[in-house]
């Protein structure tokens, strides 16, 4: 496993659904895993209950803010690289490969 994508969700079920759909469509290479952090959002319970596959979900008991939610997700990372998504971003299908390649570029 090369990288972990940590997505911090903080509300808006429609945005969260688009983010989760985009994550599901990512190319399988480079190999990656996904951690979803729910910052005690209202309305995400049924959506997160439907998440399948090799995804770890971290639910915070109360609203903690982005920094605390990100740290809770990063605590679950066991890969050499981590990609942090804030605000239910929708990564493009091939976004992870170029991002990790840029990290390897010594320039």
PDB file of C-alpha atoms in Angstrom:
ATOM      1  CA  UNK A   1       0.000   0.000   0.000  1.00  0.00           C
ATOM      2  CA  UNK A   2       1.504   3.310  -1.045  1.00  0.00           C
ATOM      3  CA  UNK A   3      -0.820   6.024   0.258  1.00  0.00           C
ATOM      4  CA  UNK A   4      -3.820   6.712   2.440  1.00  0.00           C
ATOM      5  CA  UNK A   5      -6.454   9.263   1.508  1.00  0.00           C
ATOM      6  CA  UNK A   6      -7.969  10.870   4.602  1.00  0.00           C
ATOM      7  CA  UNK A   7     -11.239  12.657   3.828  1.00  0.00           C
ATOM      8  CA  UNK A   8     -12.667  14.868   6.570  1.00  0.00           C
ATOM      9  CA  UNK A   9     -16.423  15.318   6.229  1.00  0.00           C
ATOM     10  CA  UNK A  10     -18.123  18.054   8.176  1.00  0.00           C
ATOM     11  CA  UNK A  11     -21.690  18.139   6.934  1.00  0.00           C
ATOM     12  CA  UNK A  12     -23.715  18.536   3.754  1.00  0.00           C
ATOM     13  CA  UNK A  13     -24.776  14.993   2.790  1.00  0.00           C
ATOM     14  CA  UNK A  14     -24.923  15.918  -0.916  1.00  0.00           C
ATOM     15  CA  UNK A  15     -21.297  17.048  -0.915  1.00  0.00           C
ATOM     16  CA  UNK A  16     -20.251  14.009   1.087  1.00  0.00           C
ATOM     17  CA  UNK A  17     -21.977  11.707  -1.406  1.00  0.00           C
ATOM     18  CA  UNK A  18     -20.133  13.331  -4.324  1.00  0.00           C
ATOM     19  CA  UNK A  19     -16.831  13.001  -2.450  1.00  0.00           C
ATOM     20  CA  UNK A  20     -17.419   9.333  -1.620  1.00  0.00           C
ATOM     21  CA  UNK A  21     -18.481   8.613  -5.206  1.00  0.00           C
ATOM     22  CA  UNK A  22     -15.317  10.250  -6.543  1.00  0.00           C
ATOM     23  CA  UNK A  23     -13.163   8.262  -4.105  1.00  0.00           C
ATOM     24  CA  UNK A  24     -14.848   5.049  -5.271  1.00  0.00           C
ATOM     25  CA  UNK A  25     -13.948   5.908  -8.879  1.00  0.00           C
ATOM     26  CA  UNK A  26     -10.232   6.497  -8.261  1.00  0.00           C
ATOM     27  CA  UNK A  27      -7.899   4.383 -10.329  1.00  0.00           C
ATOM     28  CA  UNK A  28      -6.593   1.375  -8.381  1.00  0.00           C
ATOM     29  CA  UNK A  29      -2.976   2.409  -8.992  1.00  0.00           C
ATOM     30  CA  UNK A  30      -1.146   3.683  -7.137  1.00  0.00           C
ATOM     31  CA  UNK A  31      -2.353   1.375  -4.420  1.00  0.00           C
ATOM     32  CA  UNK A  32      -4.169   3.297  -1.704  1.00  0.00           C
ATOM     33  CA  UNK A  33      -6.565   3.025   1.180  1.00  0.00           C
ATOM     34  CA  UNK A  34      -9.226   5.436   2.369  1.00  0.00           C
ATOM     35  CA  UNK A  35     -10.065   6.787   5.823  1.00  0.00           C
ATOM     36  CA  UNK A  36     -13.267   8.812   6.178  1.00  0.00           C
ATOM     37  CA  UNK A  37     -13.554  11.068   9.227  1.00  0.00           C
ATOM     38  CA  UNK A  38     -17.013  12.238  10.251  1.00  0.00           C
ATOM     39  CA  UNK A  39     -16.634  15.366  12.364  1.00  0.00           C
ATOM     40  CA  UNK A  40     -19.947  14.714  14.133  1.00  0.00           C
ATOM     41  CA  UNK A  41     -21.882  15.828  11.070  1.00  0.00           C
ATOM     42  CA  UNK A  42     -25.652  15.947  11.025  1.00  0.00           C
ATOM     43  CA  UNK A  43     -27.280  13.833   8.345  1.00  0.00           C
ATOM     44  CA  UNK A  44     -24.384  11.574   7.344  1.00  0.00           C
ATOM     45  CA  UNK A  45     -25.361   8.516   9.389  1.00  0.00           C
ATOM     46  CA  UNK A  46     -27.354   6.744   6.654  1.00  0.00           C
ATOM     47  CA  UNK A  47     -24.814   7.651   3.967  1.00  0.00           C
ATOM     48  CA  UNK A  48     -21.848   6.339   5.945  1.00  0.00           C
ATOM     49  CA  UNK A  49     -23.790   3.186   6.850  1.00  0.00           C
ATOM     50  CA  UNK A  50     -23.890   2.359   3.121  1.00  0.00           C
ATOM     51  CA  UNK A  51     -20.131   2.693   2.574  1.00  0.00           C
ATOM     52  CA  UNK A  52     -18.664  -0.627   1.460  1.00  0.00           C
ATOM     53  CA  UNK A  53     -15.254  -1.971   0.691  1.00  0.00           C
ATOM     54  CA  UNK A  54     -11.894  -1.414   2.293  1.00  0.00           C
ATOM     55  CA  UNK A  55     -12.714   1.954   3.878  1.00  0.00           C
ATOM     56  CA  UNK A  56     -12.150   2.846   7.499  1.00  0.00           C
ATOM     57  CA  UNK A  57     -14.659   5.241   9.036  1.00  0.00           C
ATOM     58  CA  UNK A  58     -13.742   7.320  12.063  1.00  0.00           C
ATOM     59  CA  UNK A  59     -16.686   8.990  13.801  1.00  0.00           C
ATOM     60  CA  UNK A  60     -15.943  11.754  16.269  1.00  0.00           C
ATOM     61  CA  UNK A  61     -18.356  11.956  19.234  1.00  0.00           C
ATOM     62  CA  UNK A  62     -18.679  15.743  19.023  1.00  0.00           C
ATOM     63  CA  UNK A  63     -17.786  18.533  16.610  1.00  0.00           C
ATOM     64  CA  UNK A  64     -14.036  19.024  16.942  1.00  0.00           C
ATOM     65  CA  UNK A  65     -13.011  21.147  13.970  1.00  0.00           C
ATOM     66  CA  UNK A  66     -10.825  20.345  11.006  1.00  0.00           C
ATOM     67  CA  UNK A  67      -7.481  20.069  12.809  1.00  0.00           C
ATOM     68  CA  UNK A  68      -8.714  17.560  15.403  1.00  0.00           C
ATOM     69  CA  UNK A  69     -10.676  15.593  12.794  1.00  0.00           C
ATOM     70  CA  UNK A  70      -7.658  15.475  10.472  1.00  0.00           C
ATOM     71  CA  UNK A  71      -5.440  14.229  13.315  1.00  0.00           C
ATOM     72  CA  UNK A  72      -7.990  11.519  14.149  1.00  0.00           C
ATOM     73  CA  UNK A  73      -7.813  10.351  10.529  1.00  0.00           C
ATOM     74  CA  UNK A  74      -4.042  10.649  10.282  1.00  0.00           C
ATOM     75  CA  UNK A  75      -3.747   8.453  13.392  1.00  0.00           C
ATOM     76  CA  UNK A  76      -5.134   5.607  11.244  1.00  0.00           C
ATOM     77  CA  UNK A  77      -2.535   6.004   8.474  1.00  0.00           C
ATOM     78  CA  UNK A  78       0.007   3.213   8.111  1.00  0.00           C
ATOM     79  CA  UNK A  79       1.290   4.042   4.615  1.00  0.00           C
ATOM     80  CA  UNK A  80       4.367   6.096   3.683  1.00  0.00           C
ATOM     81  CA  UNK A  81       2.246   8.910   2.226  1.00  0.00           C
ATOM     82  CA  UNK A  82      -1.039  10.519   3.251  1.00  0.00           C
ATOM     83  CA  UNK A  83      -3.326  12.778   1.238  1.00  0.00           C
ATOM     84  CA  UNK A  84      -5.646  14.951   3.285  1.00  0.00           C
ATOM     85  CA  UNK A  85      -8.947  16.103   1.791  1.00  0.00           C
ATOM     86  CA  UNK A  86     -10.872  18.922   3.430  1.00  0.00           C
ATOM     87  CA  UNK A  87     -14.450  19.903   2.735  1.00  0.00           C
ATOM     88  CA  UNK A  88     -15.675  16.861   0.799  1.00  0.00           C
ATOM     89  CA  UNK A  89     -13.474  17.430  -2.241  1.00  0.00           C
ATOM     90  CA  UNK A  90     -14.087  15.345  -5.340  1.00  0.00           C
ATOM     91  CA  UNK A  91     -10.699  14.080  -6.549  1.00  0.00           C
ATOM     92  CA  UNK A  92     -10.391  13.363 -10.261  1.00  0.00           C
ATOM     93  CA  UNK A  93     -10.103   9.697 -11.258  1.00  0.00           C
ATOM     94  CA  UNK A  94      -6.372   9.899 -12.004  1.00  0.00           C
ATOM     95  CA  UNK A  95      -5.370  12.514  -9.428  1.00  0.00           C
ATOM     96  CA  UNK A  96      -3.445  10.355  -6.982  1.00  0.00           C
ATOM     97  CA  UNK A  97      -0.673   9.152  -9.330  1.00  0.00           C
ATOM     98  CA  UNK A  98       0.625  12.598 -10.366  1.00  0.00           C
ATOM     99  CA  UNK A  99       0.366  13.872  -6.802  1.00  0.00           C
ATOM    100  CA  UNK A 100       2.523  11.046  -5.450  1.00  0.00           C
ATOM    101  CA  UNK A 101       4.934  11.366  -8.389  1.00  0.00           C
ATOM    102  CA  UNK A 102       5.424  15.040  -7.524  1.00  0.00           C
ATOM    103  CA  UNK A 103       6.461  14.036  -4.011  1.00  0.00           C
ATOM    104  CA  UNK A 104       9.226  11.840  -5.483  1.00  0.00           C
ATOM    105  CA  UNK A 105      10.611  14.639  -7.689  1.00  0.00           C
ATOM    106  CA  UNK A 106      13.746  16.009  -6.002  1.00  0.00           C
ATOM    107  CA  UNK A 107      13.504  19.336  -7.859  1.00  0.00           C
TER     108      UNK A 107
END
